[in-house]
Amino acid sequence: MQSIKQVLSGESLGQPVSIRGWIYRTRSSGGIVFAVIRDSSGIVQTTVKKGDVPDENFGPASNAGIESAVEVEGILAEDDRAPGGLEIRASSFKVVAPSEPFPITEYQSTELLLDKRHLWIRSREQTAVTKIKAAMLRGAREWFHENDYVEVTPPMITAVAPEDSTTLFQIKYFDRIAYLSQSAQFYLESLIYSCERVWALTPSFRAEKSRTPRHLAEYWHLEMEAAWVNNDDNMKVQEELVTAMLEHAAAGCRAELQLLKRDPASLRKISPPFDRMSYAEAMDSLQAGGCEVSWGSDLGAVEERALTKERETPLFVVNYPKELKPFYMKENPEDSRTYKNSDLLAPEGYGEIIGGSERETDNSLMVDRLKEIGESLENYQWYLDLRKYGSVPHSGFGLGLERMVTWVCRLEHIRDATPFPRTVARVYP
Ligand code: NSS
C-alpha cells in the first residue's frame, strides 16, 4: 500500500501500485469509471475499465458515490488530463464501504457546512489547514525545547480571571462556583520559580458575546513565561518563536499552503527583528489616516487592520495606556501612563496574534490595582504570594494559535482555523 503522495512522485511509473482512500469525484461512461481517490496525502485519478478488473468489482465501482471507502490496485500511467498528470489503471477496485449520498455538494451555505462540520473537515482546504497548524505547533515545540523551556500542564479549572471577568465561563464545581481558564498565565508565573522558563499549550475559554471573524469561545493558547526576562527580551522570544513556526509551515506544508493560495516564500521572508511602534505612534498614524481615535482608544479589528494592511511582516505595538490592559502588567518607568507591554499584530490586516508584557513585581501596587477594579483579594492571595518570596523580574506572553493560523492560511474567518469551532451560536457538532 502506498500513499497517494508517493504514487504522485511518479517513481513507480509503469509499475503496479496500490492505494486506499475515499472517492473524491467520480463519473462513469459506458464501460469505464473515472474515480478520483483521496487519502490524507492527496488525490489521484483511477480509471476502472470493465474487463480489466474482476467482474464482481465493476458494478460496485460504477455505483459507488463520493466518500465511499475503496482499495485500488493497478498500473501507474501518464495522463495529461488527470490531476498531477498521472493515473492508476485499475486491475482491482474494491469498495470497502459504500457511502450514502454525501450531504455536502458544491456551493453549500456556511450554516450547512457548520452543521455538517464532522464531514466538512474532510475537505482538502480543511485538511490543509489542519496540517499547517500541526506543522506550526511542531515548530513551536522544537523551538521551546532547543531554548531550554520546560513544557508544563496548568489547570483548566480555576477561581481567577487573568484577563476580563466579564468573559468568564462559569461552571458548577461540586458545591461551589469555578471558571474555565482564560489563560494559564498565573500558573506559569508560579512555575518560573522552579523551572525559570516554562511554556504550555492549553485551551482557553472566553465567553465573548461578540460575533466577529476573530473570536472563538474556545481557542488553543500557546503561552510562555520566563524569569529574568524584561519586555524587550520577551519580544525577542516572540519574534524567534513566530519565525520558527512559519519556517516549519513553509518547509513542511508547501503544497498545503499553495492550495490555500499562500505563497510559502512570503512566510520565509519574515525574520527578526519585527518592526516596533509605540501605542502613541500608532494613534498618530491612525489619526493621519483619518481614523477617529485619541489617547485611550482601544485598538480593535478596524484599527489593527489600518495599521497592518500594507505590511508584509508583523508589527509590535508597545506601551499601551494602563486603562486598556490588565492589572498584572509592569508600569513603564519612562511614561507612568503606560505599561511595559506589547501586542504583536500579524501583517496584511489580520490583527493581533500575541499579547505579552513584563509583569508587576511589587505586591502593594498589585493589591491597589486589584482593589481599584473591584476584584476580591481572597481569590488572588496565592498569586500575590508569588511577590513575597523572592520576586524576580519576569515576562511572558500568549499566542492565539487560531489567530496565527487565520493569517498564515489566509482565512476569512477564525472558525476555519479549528476543526470544531465553538462560538456564541454553536456547540454542535
Ligand atoms: O487576552 S490576551 O491578549 N492575553 C492573555 O491572555 C495573557 N494572559 C497571555 C499571557 O501573557 N500569558 O490573549 C492572548 C492571545 C491574543 O493575542 C489572541 O491571539 C488570542 O490570545 N485570543 C483569542 N483567540 C481567539 N478567540 C478569542 N476569543 C481570543 N481572545 C484572545
PDB file of C-alpha atoms and ligand atoms in Angstrom, residues 162-163 182-186 188 204 206 208 214-225 325-326 328 343-344 352-357 359 396-404 414, ligand 1:
ATOM      1  CA  PRO A 162      -6.375  36.820  34.447  1.00  0.00           C
ATOM      2  CA  GLU A 163      -7.958  38.802  31.642  1.00  0.00           C
ATOM      3  CA  GLN A 182      -8.935  32.216  30.119  1.00  0.00           C
ATOM      4  CA  SER A 183      -5.182  31.984  30.275  1.00  0.00           C
ATOM      5  CA  ALA A 184      -2.657  29.798  32.101  1.00  0.00           C
ATOM      6  CA  GLN A 185      -0.504  32.823  32.827  1.00  0.00           C
ATOM      7  CA  PHE A 186      -0.781  32.924  36.628  1.00  0.00           C
ATOM      8  CA  LEU A 188       3.018  29.670  34.519  1.00  0.00           C
ATOM      9  CA  SER A 204      -8.519  28.988  26.703  1.00  0.00           C
ATOM     10  CA  ARG A 206     -13.689  33.272  26.553  1.00  0.00           C
ATOM     11  CA  GLU A 208     -17.168  36.575  24.125  1.00  0.00           C
ATOM     12  CA  ARG A 214     -11.529  36.610  15.000  1.00  0.00           C
ATOM     13  CA  HIS A 215     -13.154  35.448  18.234  1.00  0.00           C
ATOM     14  CA  LEU A 216     -13.760  31.891  19.361  1.00  0.00           C
ATOM     15  CA  ALA A 217     -15.260  30.868  22.678  1.00  0.00           C
ATOM     16  CA  GLU A 218     -12.611  28.151  22.941  1.00  0.00           C
ATOM     17  CA  TYR A 219      -9.154  28.500  21.368  1.00  0.00           C
ATOM     18  CA  TRP A 220      -5.697  26.995  21.727  1.00  0.00           C
ATOM     19  CA  HIS A 221      -3.375  29.217  23.634  1.00  0.00           C
ATOM     20  CA  LEU A 222       0.399  28.946  23.429  1.00  0.00           C
ATOM     21  CA  GLU A 223       1.835  30.706  26.442  1.00  0.00           C
ATOM     22  CA  MET A 224       5.293  31.227  27.844  1.00  0.00           C
ATOM     23  CA  GLU A 225       6.698  32.787  30.985  1.00  0.00           C
ATOM     24  CA  LYS A 325      -4.770  46.382  29.824  1.00  0.00           C
ATOM     25  CA  PRO A 326      -4.982  44.040  32.838  1.00  0.00           C
ATOM     26  CA  TYR A 328      -0.694  42.466  36.346  1.00  0.00           C
ATOM     27  CA  ASP A 343       0.760  43.271  21.216  1.00  0.00           C
ATOM     28  CA  LEU A 344       2.042  41.550  18.108  1.00  0.00           C
ATOM     29  CA  GLU A 352      -3.408  40.775  16.989  1.00  0.00           C
ATOM     30  CA  ILE A 353      -1.934  37.320  17.403  1.00  0.00           C
ATOM     31  CA  ILE A 354       0.046  37.749  20.637  1.00  0.00           C
ATOM     32  CA  GLY A 355      -0.389  39.710  23.842  1.00  0.00           C
ATOM     33  CA  GLY A 356       2.563  39.937  26.203  1.00  0.00           C
ATOM     34  CA  SER A 357       4.137  42.007  28.955  1.00  0.00           C
ATOM     35  CA  ARG A 359       4.860  41.577  34.987  1.00  0.00           C
ATOM     36  CA  GLY A 396       5.557  36.256  29.269  1.00  0.00           C
ATOM     37  CA  PHE A 397       3.019  36.184  26.512  1.00  0.00           C
ATOM     38  CA  GLY A 398       0.120  34.293  24.995  1.00  0.00           C
ATOM     39  CA  LEU A 399      -0.195  33.452  21.300  1.00  0.00           C
ATOM     40  CA  GLY A 400      -3.658  32.692  19.946  1.00  0.00           C
ATOM     41  CA  LEU A 401      -2.946  29.710  17.727  1.00  0.00           C
ATOM     42  CA  GLU A 402      -6.096  30.030  15.587  1.00  0.00           C
ATOM     43  CA  ARG A 403      -5.408  33.731  15.109  1.00  0.00           C
ATOM     44  CA  MET A 404      -1.998  32.896  13.725  1.00  0.00           C
ATOM     45  CA  ILE A 414     -11.183  32.170  12.515  1.00  0.00           C
TER      46      ILE A 414
HETATM   47  O1  NSS B   1      -6.034  38.148  26.358  1.00  0.00           O
HETATM   48  S1  NSS B   1      -4.758  38.068  25.703  1.00  0.00           S
HETATM   49  O2  NSS B   1      -4.398  39.189  24.870  1.00  0.00           O
HETATM   50  N1  NSS B   1      -3.589  37.864  26.768  1.00  0.00           N
HETATM   51  C1  NSS B   1      -3.603  36.884  27.680  1.00  0.00           C
HETATM   52  O3  NSS B   1      -4.471  36.059  27.834  1.00  0.00           O
HETATM   53  C2  NSS B   1      -2.343  36.797  28.553  1.00  0.00           C
HETATM   54  N2  NSS B   1      -2.742  36.342  29.902  1.00  0.00           N
HETATM   55  C3  NSS B   1      -1.382  35.843  27.898  1.00  0.00           C
HETATM   56  C4  NSS B   1      -0.082  35.712  28.649  1.00  0.00           C
HETATM   57  O4  NSS B   1       0.588  36.717  28.805  1.00  0.00           O
HETATM   58  N3  NSS B   1       0.259  34.536  29.093  1.00  0.00           N
HETATM   59  O5  NSS B   1      -4.824  36.776  24.802  1.00  0.00           O
HETATM   60  C5  NSS B   1      -3.643  36.327  24.169  1.00  0.00           C
HETATM   61  C6  NSS B   1      -3.924  35.979  22.737  1.00  0.00           C
HETATM   62  C7  NSS B   1      -4.411  37.145  21.887  1.00  0.00           C
HETATM   63  O6  NSS B   1      -3.328  37.895  21.401  1.00  0.00           O
HETATM   64  C8  NSS B   1      -5.146  36.438  20.778  1.00  0.00           C
HETATM   65  O7  NSS B   1      -4.227  35.971  19.804  1.00  0.00           O
HETATM   66  C9  NSS B   1      -5.717  35.230  21.478  1.00  0.00           C
HETATM   67  O8  NSS B   1      -4.993  35.035  22.665  1.00  0.00           O
HETATM   68  N4  NSS B   1      -7.147  35.406  21.797  1.00  0.00           N
HETATM   69  C10 NSS B   1      -8.144  34.800  21.137  1.00  0.00           C
HETATM   70  N5  NSS B   1      -8.145  33.963  20.083  1.00  0.00           N
HETATM   71  C11 NSS B   1      -9.333  33.503  19.641  1.00  0.00           C
HETATM   72  N6  NSS B   1     -10.513  33.821  20.201  1.00  0.00           N
HETATM   73  C12 NSS B   1     -10.569  34.660  21.259  1.00  0.00           C
HETATM   74  N7  NSS B   1     -11.747  34.945  21.815  1.00  0.00           N
HETATM   75  C13 NSS B   1      -9.344  35.186  21.770  1.00  0.00           C
HETATM   76  N8  NSS B   1      -9.035  36.018  22.795  1.00  0.00           N
HETATM   77  C14 NSS B   1      -7.693  36.128  22.786  1.00  0.00           C
END
